């Protein structure tokens, strides 16, 4: 039964005991709520906008800019982002991926030096 149902030995034992005691099996719903989201899609868009304004900076620099936007300039939209840790700066982007604007690392062919060839 373990291989067919996917239940462990202890789970099957518990279900058999429940069936013998009550005559029926009661289905139990598992909770799927998990953790609540702290950072919204708007926060991710604000981070992307911050990157556009200042260029893609390092994590600590971006964190400091978010803190200054809230504390010094009083922008309430940056309240949640003011307390973000450097490690969590990259987590919201993983949940809500934005289009990648990264520049290509390939060399531009127009910038190559001309090659000298033998006549």
mmCIF file with all atom_site columns, C-alpha atoms in Angstrom:
data_model
loop_
_atom_site.group_PDB
_atom_site.id
_atom_site.type_symbol
_atom_site.label_atom_id
_atom_site.label_alt_id
_atom_site.label_comp_id
_atom_site.label_asym_id
_atom_site.label_entity_id
_atom_site.label_seq_id
_atom_site.pdbx_PDB_ins_code
_atom_site.Cartn_x
_atom_site.Cartn_y
_atom_site.Cartn_z
_atom_site.occupancy
_atom_site.B_iso_or_equiv
_atom_site.pdbx_formal_charge
_atom_site.auth_seq_id
_atom_site.auth_comp_id
_atom_site.auth_asym_id
_atom_site.auth_atom_id
_atom_site.pdbx_PDB_model_num
ATOM 1   C CA . UNK A 1 1   ? 0.000   0.000  0.000   1.00 0.00 ? 1   UNK A CA 1
ATOM 2   C CA . UNK A 1 2   ? 2.898   2.343  0.640   1.00 0.00 ? 2   UNK A CA 1
ATOM 3   C CA . UNK A 1 3   ? 4.071   2.183  -2.960  1.00 0.00 ? 3   UNK A CA 1
ATOM 4   C CA . UNK A 1 4   ? 0.588   2.646  -4.419  1.00 0.00 ? 4   UNK A CA 1
ATOM 5   C CA . UNK A 1 5   ? -0.589  5.455  -2.146  1.00 0.00 ? 5   UNK A CA 1
ATOM 6   C CA . UNK A 1 6   ? 2.671   7.261  -1.484  1.00 0.00 ? 6   UNK A CA 1
ATOM 7   C CA . UNK A 1 7   ? 1.910   7.324  2.253   1.00 0.00 ? 7   UNK A CA 1
ATOM 8   C CA . UNK A 1 8   ? 4.481   6.261  4.813   1.00 0.00 ? 8   UNK A CA 1
ATOM 9   C CA . UNK A 1 9   ? 4.072   3.192  7.012   1.00 0.00 ? 9   UNK A CA 1
ATOM 10  C CA . UNK A 1 10  ? 3.038   5.316  10.004  1.00 0.00 ? 10  UNK A CA 1
ATOM 11  C CA . UNK A 1 11  ? 0.472   7.258  7.958   1.00 0.00 ? 11  UNK A CA 1
ATOM 12  C CA . UNK A 1 12  ? -1.108  4.027  6.681   1.00 0.00 ? 12  UNK A CA 1
ATOM 13  C CA . UNK A 1 13  ? -1.196  2.656  10.217  1.00 0.00 ? 13  UNK A CA 1
ATOM 14  C CA . UNK A 1 14  ? -2.975  5.805  11.425  1.00 0.00 ? 14  UNK A CA 1
ATOM 15  C CA . UNK A 1 15  ? -5.513  5.678  8.582   1.00 0.00 ? 15  UNK A CA 1
ATOM 16  C CA . UNK A 1 16  ? -6.266  1.971  9.205   1.00 0.00 ? 16  UNK A CA 1
ATOM 17  C CA . UNK A 1 17  ? -6.776  2.694  12.908  1.00 0.00 ? 17  UNK A CA 1
ATOM 18  C CA . UNK A 1 18  ? -9.104  5.604  12.050  1.00 0.00 ? 18  UNK A CA 1
ATOM 19  C CA . UNK A 1 19  ? -11.054 3.411  9.606   1.00 0.00 ? 19  UNK A CA 1
ATOM 20  C CA . UNK A 1 20  ? -11.488 0.634  12.172  1.00 0.00 ? 20  UNK A CA 1
ATOM 21  C CA . UNK A 1 21  ? -12.553 3.079  14.878  1.00 0.00 ? 21  UNK A CA 1
ATOM 22  C CA . UNK A 1 22  ? -15.036 5.273  12.955  1.00 0.00 ? 22  UNK A CA 1
ATOM 23  C CA . UNK A 1 23  ? -15.779 3.235  9.838   1.00 0.00 ? 23  UNK A CA 1
ATOM 24  C CA . UNK A 1 24  ? -14.857 6.145  7.566   1.00 0.00 ? 24  UNK A CA 1
ATOM 25  C CA . UNK A 1 25  ? -11.762 8.072  6.638   1.00 0.00 ? 25  UNK A CA 1
ATOM 26  C CA . UNK A 1 26  ? -11.807 11.806 7.138   1.00 0.00 ? 26  UNK A CA 1
ATOM 27  C CA . UNK A 1 27  ? -9.885  13.877 4.630   1.00 0.00 ? 27  UNK A CA 1
ATOM 28  C CA . UNK A 1 28  ? -7.742  16.534 6.236   1.00 0.00 ? 28  UNK A CA 1
ATOM 29  C CA . UNK A 1 29  ? -7.016  19.732 4.370   1.00 0.00 ? 29  UNK A CA 1
ATOM 30  C CA . UNK A 1 30  ? -3.486  21.015 4.645   1.00 0.00 ? 30  UNK A CA 1
ATOM 31  C CA . UNK A 1 31  ? -2.874  24.718 4.976   1.00 0.00 ? 31  UNK A CA 1
ATOM 32  C CA . UNK A 1 32  ? -1.196  26.303 1.996   1.00 0.00 ? 32  UNK A CA 1
ATOM 33  C CA . UNK A 1 33  ? -0.975  29.896 3.182   1.00 0.00 ? 33  UNK A CA 1
ATOM 34  C CA . UNK A 1 34  ? 2.707   29.758 4.069   1.00 0.00 ? 34  UNK A CA 1
ATOM 35  C CA . UNK A 1 35  ? 4.417   33.059 4.672   1.00 0.00 ? 35  UNK A CA 1
ATOM 36  C CA . UNK A 1 36  ? 2.898   36.405 3.818   1.00 0.00 ? 36  UNK A CA 1
ATOM 37  C CA . UNK A 1 37  ? 4.627   38.560 1.255   1.00 0.00 ? 37  UNK A CA 1
ATOM 38  C CA . UNK A 1 38  ? 6.402   41.578 2.622   1.00 0.00 ? 38  UNK A CA 1
ATOM 39  C CA . UNK A 1 39  ? 7.413   43.251 -0.622  1.00 0.00 ? 39  UNK A CA 1
ATOM 40  C CA . UNK A 1 40  ? 4.810   43.972 -3.281  1.00 0.00 ? 40  UNK A CA 1
ATOM 41  C CA . UNK A 1 41  ? 5.111   44.234 -7.045  1.00 0.00 ? 41  UNK A CA 1
ATOM 42  C CA . UNK A 1 42  ? 5.202   48.020 -6.659  1.00 0.00 ? 42  UNK A CA 1
ATOM 43  C CA . UNK A 1 43  ? 8.268   47.674 -4.420  1.00 0.00 ? 43  UNK A CA 1
ATOM 44  C CA . UNK A 1 44  ? 10.005  45.648 -7.120  1.00 0.00 ? 44  UNK A CA 1
ATOM 45  C CA . UNK A 1 45  ? 9.108   48.308 -9.670  1.00 0.00 ? 45  UNK A CA 1
ATOM 46  C CA . UNK A 1 46  ? 10.506  50.985 -7.348  1.00 0.00 ? 46  UNK A CA 1
ATOM 47  C CA . UNK A 1 47  ? 13.765  49.035 -7.102  1.00 0.00 ? 47  UNK A CA 1
ATOM 48  C CA . UNK A 1 48  ? 13.885  48.776 -10.895 1.00 0.00 ? 48  UNK A CA 1
ATOM 49  C CA . UNK A 1 49  ? 13.201  52.518 -11.172 1.00 0.00 ? 49  UNK A CA 1
ATOM 50  C CA . UNK A 1 50  ? 15.977  53.194 -8.648  1.00 0.00 ? 50  UNK A CA 1
ATOM 51  C CA . UNK A 1 51  ? 18.335  51.107 -10.804 1.00 0.00 ? 51  UNK A CA 1
ATOM 52  C CA . UNK A 1 52  ? 17.342  53.092 -13.901 1.00 0.00 ? 52  UNK A CA 1
ATOM 53  C CA . UNK A 1 53  ? 17.967  56.417 -12.177 1.00 0.00 ? 53  UNK A CA 1
ATOM 54  C CA . UNK A 1 54  ? 21.320  55.586 -10.613 1.00 0.00 ? 54  UNK A CA 1
ATOM 55  C CA . UNK A 1 55  ? 22.591  52.753 -12.761 1.00 0.00 ? 55  UNK A CA 1
ATOM 56  C CA . UNK A 1 56  ? 22.749  49.260 -11.360 1.00 0.00 ? 56  UNK A CA 1
ATOM 57  C CA . UNK A 1 57  ? 24.613  49.866 -8.104  1.00 0.00 ? 57  UNK A CA 1
ATOM 58  C CA . UNK A 1 58  ? 25.810  47.415 -5.500  1.00 0.00 ? 58  UNK A CA 1
ATOM 59  C CA . UNK A 1 59  ? 23.417  46.063 -2.875  1.00 0.00 ? 59  UNK A CA 1
ATOM 60  C CA . UNK A 1 60  ? 24.605  48.273 0.023   1.00 0.00 ? 60  UNK A CA 1
ATOM 61  C CA . UNK A 1 61  ? 24.434  51.400 -2.157  1.00 0.00 ? 61  UNK A CA 1
ATOM 62  C CA . UNK A 1 62  ? 20.885  50.586 -3.284  1.00 0.00 ? 62  UNK A CA 1
ATOM 63  C CA . UNK A 1 63  ? 19.861  49.909 0.321   1.00 0.00 ? 63  UNK A CA 1
ATOM 64  C CA . UNK A 1 64  ? 21.291  53.275 1.396   1.00 0.00 ? 64  UNK A CA 1
ATOM 65  C CA . UNK A 1 65  ? 19.434  55.055 -1.411  1.00 0.00 ? 65  UNK A CA 1
ATOM 66  C CA . UNK A 1 66  ? 16.146  53.470 -0.296  1.00 0.00 ? 66  UNK A CA 1
ATOM 67  C CA . UNK A 1 67  ? 16.817  54.483 3.309   1.00 0.00 ? 67  UNK A CA 1
ATOM 68  C CA . UNK A 1 68  ? 17.590  58.073 2.264   1.00 0.00 ? 68  UNK A CA 1
ATOM 69  C CA . UNK A 1 69  ? 14.498  58.260 0.055   1.00 0.00 ? 69  UNK A CA 1
ATOM 70  C CA . UNK A 1 70  ? 12.349  57.464 3.082   1.00 0.00 ? 70  UNK A CA 1
ATOM 71  C CA . UNK A 1 71  ? 14.157  59.164 5.975   1.00 0.00 ? 71  UNK A CA 1
ATOM 72  C CA . UNK A 1 72  ? 15.714  62.250 4.373   1.00 0.00 ? 72  UNK A CA 1
ATOM 73  C CA . UNK A 1 73  ? 13.310  62.990 1.528   1.00 0.00 ? 73  UNK A CA 1
ATOM 74  C CA . UNK A 1 74  ? 10.166  61.645 3.230   1.00 0.00 ? 74  UNK A CA 1
ATOM 75  C CA . UNK A 1 75  ? 8.930   59.505 0.347   1.00 0.00 ? 75  UNK A CA 1
ATOM 76  C CA . UNK A 1 76  ? 6.412   57.175 2.008   1.00 0.00 ? 76  UNK A CA 1
ATOM 77  C CA . UNK A 1 77  ? 6.533   54.783 -0.949  1.00 0.00 ? 77  UNK A CA 1
ATOM 78  C CA . UNK A 1 78  ? 10.003  53.676 0.186   1.00 0.00 ? 78  UNK A CA 1
ATOM 79  C CA . UNK A 1 79  ? 8.946   52.817 3.752   1.00 0.00 ? 79  UNK A CA 1
ATOM 80  C CA . UNK A 1 80  ? 9.121   49.026 3.259   1.00 0.00 ? 80  UNK A CA 1
ATOM 81  C CA . UNK A 1 81  ? 12.276  49.230 1.172   1.00 0.00 ? 81  UNK A CA 1
ATOM 82  C CA . UNK A 1 82  ? 14.029  51.400 3.786   1.00 0.00 ? 82  UNK A CA 1
ATOM 83  C CA . UNK A 1 83  ? 14.334  48.402 6.097   1.00 0.00 ? 83  UNK A CA 1
ATOM 84  C CA . UNK A 1 84  ? 15.279  45.827 3.476   1.00 0.00 ? 84  UNK A CA 1
ATOM 85  C CA . UNK A 1 85  ? 18.465  43.850 4.005   1.00 0.00 ? 85  UNK A CA 1
ATOM 86  C CA . UNK A 1 86  ? 21.102  43.669 1.301   1.00 0.00 ? 86  UNK A CA 1
ATOM 87  C CA . UNK A 1 87  ? 20.500  39.945 0.867   1.00 0.00 ? 87  UNK A CA 1
ATOM 88  C CA . UNK A 1 88  ? 16.769  40.461 0.418   1.00 0.00 ? 88  UNK A CA 1
ATOM 89  C CA . UNK A 1 89  ? 17.248  43.052 -2.301  1.00 0.00 ? 89  UNK A CA 1
ATOM 90  C CA . UNK A 1 90  ? 17.433  40.249 -4.839  1.00 0.00 ? 90  UNK A CA 1
ATOM 91  C CA . UNK A 1 91  ? 14.571  38.094 -3.494  1.00 0.00 ? 91  UNK A CA 1
ATOM 92  C CA . UNK A 1 92  ? 11.592  40.207 -4.676  1.00 0.00 ? 92  UNK A CA 1
ATOM 93  C CA . UNK A 1 93  ? 13.016  40.238 -8.187  1.00 0.00 ? 93  UNK A CA 1
ATOM 94  C CA . UNK A 1 94  ? 13.020  36.452 -8.187  1.00 0.00 ? 94  UNK A CA 1
ATOM 95  C CA . UNK A 1 95  ? 9.309   36.398 -7.321  1.00 0.00 ? 95  UNK A CA 1
ATOM 96  C CA . UNK A 1 96  ? 8.308   39.053 -9.852  1.00 0.00 ? 96  UNK A CA 1
ATOM 97  C CA . UNK A 1 97  ? 10.832  38.903 -12.679 1.00 0.00 ? 97  UNK A CA 1
ATOM 98  C CA . UNK A 1 98  ? 11.196  42.105 -14.632 1.00 0.00 ? 98  UNK A CA 1
ATOM 99  C CA . UNK A 1 99  ? 12.513  42.272 -18.188 1.00 0.00 ? 99  UNK A CA 1
ATOM 100 C CA . UNK A 1 100 ? 16.278  42.083 -18.165 1.00 0.00 ? 100 UNK A CA 1
ATOM 101 C CA . UNK A 1 101 ? 17.984  45.204 -19.451 1.00 0.00 ? 101 UNK A CA 1
ATOM 102 C CA . UNK A 1 102 ? 21.540  44.003 -18.898 1.00 0.00 ? 102 UNK A CA 1
ATOM 103 C CA . UNK A 1 103 ? 24.010  45.015 -21.530 1.00 0.00 ? 103 UNK A CA 1
ATOM 104 C CA . UNK A 1 104 ? 25.648  42.377 -23.623 1.00 0.00 ? 104 UNK A CA 1
ATOM 105 C CA . UNK A 1 105 ? 29.155  41.328 -22.702 1.00 0.00 ? 105 UNK A CA 1
ATOM 106 C CA . UNK A 1 106 ? 30.076  40.687 -26.338 1.00 0.00 ? 106 UNK A CA 1
ATOM 107 C CA . UNK A 1 107 ? 32.600  42.942 -27.932 1.00 0.00 ? 107 UNK A CA 1
ATOM 108 C CA . UNK A 1 108 ? 31.215  45.463 -30.386 1.00 0.00 ? 108 UNK A CA 1
ATOM 109 C CA . UNK A 1 109 ? 32.627  44.612 -33.871 1.00 0.00 ? 109 UNK A CA 1
ATOM 110 C CA . UNK A 1 110 ? 32.903  48.298 -34.795 1.00 0.00 ? 110 UNK A CA 1
ATOM 111 C CA . UNK A 1 111 ? 35.422  48.862 -31.984 1.00 0.00 ? 111 UNK A CA 1
ATOM 112 C CA . UNK A 1 112 ? 37.923  46.247 -33.159 1.00 0.00 ? 112 UNK A CA 1
ATOM 113 C CA . UNK A 1 113 ? 41.273  47.369 -34.456 1.00 0.00 ? 113 UNK A CA 1
ATOM 114 C CA . UNK A 1 114 ? 41.863  46.604 -38.128 1.00 0.00 ? 114 UNK A CA 1
ATOM 115 C CA . UNK A 1 115 ? 44.038  43.588 -38.845 1.00 0.00 ? 115 UNK A CA 1
ATOM 116 C CA . UNK A 1 116 ? 47.085  43.997 -41.010 1.00 0.00 ? 116 UNK A CA 1
ATOM 117 C CA . UNK A 1 117 ? 47.260  41.513 -43.816 1.00 0.00 ? 117 UNK A CA 1
ATOM 118 C CA . UNK A 1 118 ? 50.046  40.682 -46.173 1.00 0.00 ? 118 UNK A CA 1
ATOM 119 C CA . UNK A 1 119 ? 49.512  42.017 -49.686 1.00 0.00 ? 119 UNK A CA 1
#
